[in-house]
Amino acid sequence: MPGLAPAPAAPGNVPRTAGYEIERELQDALADGDRPARIAGVDEVGRGAWAGPVVVCAAVTDLSAPPVLRGRGDRTVALTDSKLLTAAHRASFAEVLPGWLAGHAIGASAPEEIDEVGMTEALRRAAVRALQALPHPPDIVILDGKHDFLRRPWRVRCEVKADQRSVTVAAASVLAKVHRDALMADLEAECPGYGFADSAGYPSPVHQRALEESGPTPHHRLSWSYLDDLPRWRHLKKHRDPLAGEGQLSLL
């Protein structure tokens, strides 16, 4: 069906400001004369971290103009991929997006679950939790990237660079990032010295040094290969049942 098939790779010149091109194409493909299609944009954060959960946000808009922030002088800051925004701009968008969106929800998978089932399955579970928590089930989901980790029964449109091209995915990107960064910052007091407030559990010199000296915390993923490089703590590594999931994704 036109509009639902996986799209070709995005062109190299991807706009930095998210728009509604993908959503409008899906609306045309799914129009049934009864009601507009509910389109959820989904994005994740924390996939490559060594510690903390993987977090997924699902967001739904009514296709109205998204919020715009006031920048320096006469400039404005438009909604886009969270990685292209400053921390201050992400925080400002995170304050206004919930009141503007037609619906949004957060799902997560903890380190223990990631160790048990692998990242692909943990990511799917976190996304399903977010989608099931929406006020209404979506008719179709836009995923950032070219891999459909959701699978049936969800109808999925995969789009490369969707977080830069789709307003709904950009909104999900910002909310997921701000939510997870806050979770990791809260762990700083419990686990001082690991730099969670700055690194959010990703590899950093401070994080790596703390691991070498003190070993992993209860918030670390113990099935991951970073433990192979820590002789003092290598015995803590968990070896997951290969039949329990689809396998660990790349760390970086």
Coordinates of C-alpha atoms in Angstrom, one line a residue:
M1 CA 0.0 0.0 0.0
P2 CA 1.5 3.4 -0.9
G3 CA 2.8 5.3 2.0
L4 CA 3.2 2.2 4.3
A5 CA 6.1 0.5 2.6
P6 CA 9.6 1.1 4.0
A7 CA 10.9 4.3 2.4
P8 CA 14.3 4.5 0.6
A9 CA 17.2 6.0 2.5
A10 CA 16.9 9.7 3.2
P11 CA 18.9 12.0 0.9
G12 CA 22.1 13.3 2.2
N13 CA 20.7 16.9 2.5
V14 CA 18.3 16.2 5.3
P15 CA 16.5 19.3 6.7
R16 CA 17.4 20.3 10.2
T17 CA 13.8 21.4 10.9
A18 CA 11.3 18.6 11.2
G19 CA 8.1 18.8 9.1
Y20 CA 5.0 16.9 8.3
E21 CA 5.8 15.4 4.9
I22 CA 5.9 11.8 6.2
E23 CA 2.8 12.2 8.3
R24 CA 0.8 13.8 5.5
E25 CA 1.7 11.0 3.1
L26 CA 0.5 8.5 5.7
Q27 CA -2.7 10.4 6.2
D28 CA -3.4 10.2 2.5
A29 CA -2.6 6.5 2.4
L30 CA -4.8 5.6 5.5
A31 CA -7.7 8.0 4.9
D32 CA -11.0 6.2 5.3
G33 CA -13.4 9.2 5.5
D34 CA -14.2 8.5 9.2
R35 CA -11.4 10.1 11.2
P36 CA -7.8 11.2 10.6
A37 CA -5.3 8.4 11.1
R38 CA -3.5 8.4 14.4
I39 CA 0.2 8.5 13.7
A40 CA 2.7 7.9 16.5
G41 CA 6.3 8.9 16.2
V42 CA 8.6 6.7 18.2
D43 CA 12.3 7.3 19.2
E44 CA 14.6 5.9 21.7
V45 CA 17.6 6.9 23.8
G46 CA 20.2 4.9 25.8
R47 CA 20.7 2.1 23.3
G48 CA 24.5 2.5 23.4
A49 CA 25.0 3.3 27.1
W50 CA 26.8 1.1 29.5
A51 CA 24.4 1.9 32.4
G52 CA 20.8 2.9 32.9
P53 CA 17.6 1.9 31.0
V54 CA 16.8 2.2 27.4
V55 CA 14.0 4.7 27.1
V56 CA 11.4 5.1 24.4
C57 CA 8.9 7.9 23.8
A58 CA 5.8 7.6 21.6
A59 CA 4.3 10.9 20.5
V60 CA 1.1 11.8 18.6
T61 CA 0.3 15.2 17.1
D62 CA -2.8 16.7 15.5
L63 CA -0.6 18.0 12.6
S64 CA -0.8 21.6 13.9
A65 CA 2.2 23.8 13.8
P66 CA 4.7 22.7 16.5
P67 CA 6.0 25.0 19.2
V68 CA 8.9 27.3 18.3
L69 CA 11.4 28.7 20.8
R70 CA 12.8 32.2 20.8
G71 CA 16.5 32.3 20.1
R72 CA 19.1 35.0 20.1
G73 CA 18.0 38.3 18.6
D74 CA 15.2 37.7 16.0
R75 CA 16.1 34.1 15.6
T76 CA 13.9 31.2 16.4
V77 CA 14.6 27.6 17.3
A78 CA 12.5 24.9 15.5
L79 CA 11.7 21.4 16.7
T80 CA 14.2 18.8 15.4
D81 CA 16.3 15.8 16.5
S82 CA 17.2 16.2 20.1
K83 CA 20.9 15.7 19.3
L84 CA 20.8 18.9 17.2
L85 CA 19.5 21.0 20.1
T86 CA 21.3 22.3 23.1
A87 CA 20.5 21.0 26.5
A88 CA 18.7 24.3 27.3
H89 CA 16.6 24.1 24.2
R90 CA 15.7 20.4 24.8
A91 CA 14.6 21.3 28.4
S92 CA 12.5 24.2 27.1
F93 CA 10.8 22.1 24.4
A94 CA 10.2 19.4 27.0
E95 CA 8.2 21.9 29.1
V96 CA 5.8 22.9 26.2
L97 CA 5.5 19.7 24.2
P98 CA 3.3 17.7 26.6
G99 CA 0.6 20.5 26.5
W100 CA 0.8 20.7 22.7
L101 CA 0.9 17.0 21.8
A102 CA -2.4 15.1 21.3
G103 CA -0.8 12.3 23.4
H104 CA 2.6 11.0 24.5
A105 CA 3.9 8.3 26.7
I106 CA 7.3 6.9 27.9
G107 CA 8.3 3.3 28.1
A108 CA 11.6 1.8 29.4
S109 CA 13.5 -1.4 29.8
A110 CA 15.9 -1.7 32.8
P111 CA 19.5 -3.0 32.7
E112 CA 18.4 -6.3 34.1
E113 CA 15.9 -6.8 31.3
I114 CA 18.4 -5.8 28.7
D115 CA 20.8 -8.4 30.2
E116 CA 18.1 -11.1 30.1
V117 CA 16.7 -10.7 26.6
G118 CA 19.2 -8.6 24.6
M119 CA 18.9 -5.0 23.4
T120 CA 16.6 -5.7 20.4
E121 CA 13.9 -7.3 22.5
A122 CA 14.3 -4.9 25.3
L123 CA 13.9 -2.0 22.9
R124 CA 10.8 -3.6 21.5
R125 CA 9.3 -4.1 24.9
A126 CA 10.0 -0.5 25.9
A127 CA 8.4 0.8 22.7
V128 CA 5.3 -1.4 23.2
R129 CA 5.0 -0.1 26.7
A130 CA 5.0 3.5 25.4
L131 CA 2.6 2.8 22.6
Q132 CA 0.2 0.9 24.9
A133 CA 0.2 3.9 27.4
L134 CA -1.0 6.3 24.7
P135 CA -4.6 7.6 25.2
H136 CA -5.6 5.9 21.9
P137 CA -3.8 3.1 20.0
P138 CA -2.1 4.5 16.9
D139 CA -3.0 3.3 13.4
I140 CA 0.6 3.4 12.3
V141 CA 4.0 4.1 13.9
I142 CA 6.9 6.0 12.4
L143 CA 10.3 4.6 13.5
D144 CA 13.6 6.4 13.2
G145 CA 15.9 4.2 11.2
K146 CA 15.6 1.4 8.7
H147 CA 15.0 -1.6 11.1
D148 CA 11.5 -2.5 12.3
F149 CA 12.1 -3.7 15.8
L150 CA 8.4 -3.5 16.7
R151 CA 7.0 -6.1 14.2
R152 CA 3.5 -7.4 14.2
P153 CA 0.8 -6.5 15.1
W154 CA 2.0 -2.9 14.8
R155 CA 1.9 -1.2 11.4
V156 CA 5.2 0.5 11.0
R157 CA 6.8 3.0 8.6
C158 CA 10.6 3.1 9.0
E159 CA 12.4 6.3 8.0
V160 CA 16.1 7.1 8.0
K161 CA 16.7 10.4 9.9
A162 CA 13.0 10.5 10.9
D163 CA 14.0 12.5 14.0
Q164 CA 15.0 15.3 11.7
R165 CA 12.2 14.9 9.1
S166 CA 9.1 14.1 11.2
V167 CA 7.6 16.4 13.8
T168 CA 6.1 13.5 15.8
V169 CA 9.4 11.6 15.9
A170 CA 11.4 14.8 16.7
A171 CA 9.0 15.4 19.7
A172 CA 9.5 11.8 20.8
S173 CA 13.2 12.3 20.5
V174 CA 13.3 15.3 22.7
L175 CA 11.0 13.9 25.4
A176 CA 12.9 10.6 25.6
K177 CA 16.2 12.3 25.9
V178 CA 15.2 14.8 28.6
H179 CA 13.4 12.0 30.5
R180 CA 16.4 9.7 30.5
D181 CA 19.0 12.4 31.2
A182 CA 17.0 13.4 34.3
L183 CA 16.9 9.7 35.4
M184 CA 20.6 9.4 35.1
A185 CA 21.3 12.7 36.8
D186 CA 19.3 11.5 39.8
L187 CA 21.7 8.5 40.1
E188 CA 24.7 10.8 40.6
A189 CA 24.1 11.0 44.4
E190 CA 23.6 7.2 44.7
C191 CA 26.6 6.4 42.5
P192 CA 29.1 9.3 42.9
G193 CA 32.2 9.3 40.7
Y194 CA 30.7 7.6 37.6
G195 CA 29.7 10.9 36.0
F196 CA 26.2 9.8 35.3
A197 CA 24.9 13.4 35.3
D198 CA 27.3 14.3 32.5
S199 CA 27.7 11.1 30.5
A200 CA 24.1 9.7 31.1
G201 CA 25.7 6.2 31.4
Y202 CA 27.6 6.4 28.1
P203 CA 31.4 5.7 27.9
S204 CA 33.5 8.6 29.1
P205 CA 36.9 8.9 30.7
V206 CA 35.3 9.5 34.1
H207 CA 32.9 6.6 33.7
Q208 CA 35.6 4.2 32.6
R209 CA 38.0 5.2 35.4
A210 CA 35.2 4.6 38.0
L211 CA 34.5 1.2 36.5
E212 CA 38.1 0.2 36.7
E213 CA 38.4 1.3 40.3
S214 CA 35.0 0.4 41.8
G215 CA 33.4 -1.9 39.3
P216 CA 29.8 -1.8 38.0
T217 CA 26.9 -0.5 39.9
P218 CA 23.4 -2.1 40.1
H219 CA 22.5 0.2 37.2
H220 CA 25.1 -1.2 34.8
R221 CA 24.4 -3.7 32.0
L222 CA 26.4 -6.7 33.0
S223 CA 26.1 -8.7 29.7
W224 CA 28.0 -6.1 27.7
S225 CA 31.5 -6.4 26.4
Y226 CA 33.0 -3.5 28.3
L227 CA 33.5 -5.9 31.2
D228 CA 35.9 -8.0 29.1
D229 CA 38.3 -5.1 29.5
L230 CA 38.0 -4.9 33.3
P231 CA 40.0 -7.9 34.7
R232 CA 39.1 -7.2 38.3
W233 CA 35.3 -7.3 37.5
R234 CA 35.2 -9.7 34.5
H235 CA 33.7 -12.4 36.8
L236 CA 30.5 -10.3 37.1
K237 CA 29.7 -10.6 33.5
K238 CA 26.3 -12.2 32.7
H239 CA 26.1 -14.6 29.8
R240 CA 22.7 -14.5 28.4
D241 CA 20.8 -17.5 27.0
P242 CA 21.1 -17.1 23.2
L243 CA 17.5 -18.3 22.9
A244 CA 16.2 -15.5 25.2
G245 CA 16.3 -12.7 22.6
E246 CA 17.7 -11.4 19.4
G247 CA 21.2 -10.5 20.7
Q248 CA 23.0 -7.4 21.8
L249 CA 23.3 -4.5 19.5
S250 CA 26.5 -2.5 18.9
L251 CA 27.6 -0.6 22.0
L252 CA 28.3 2.6 20.1

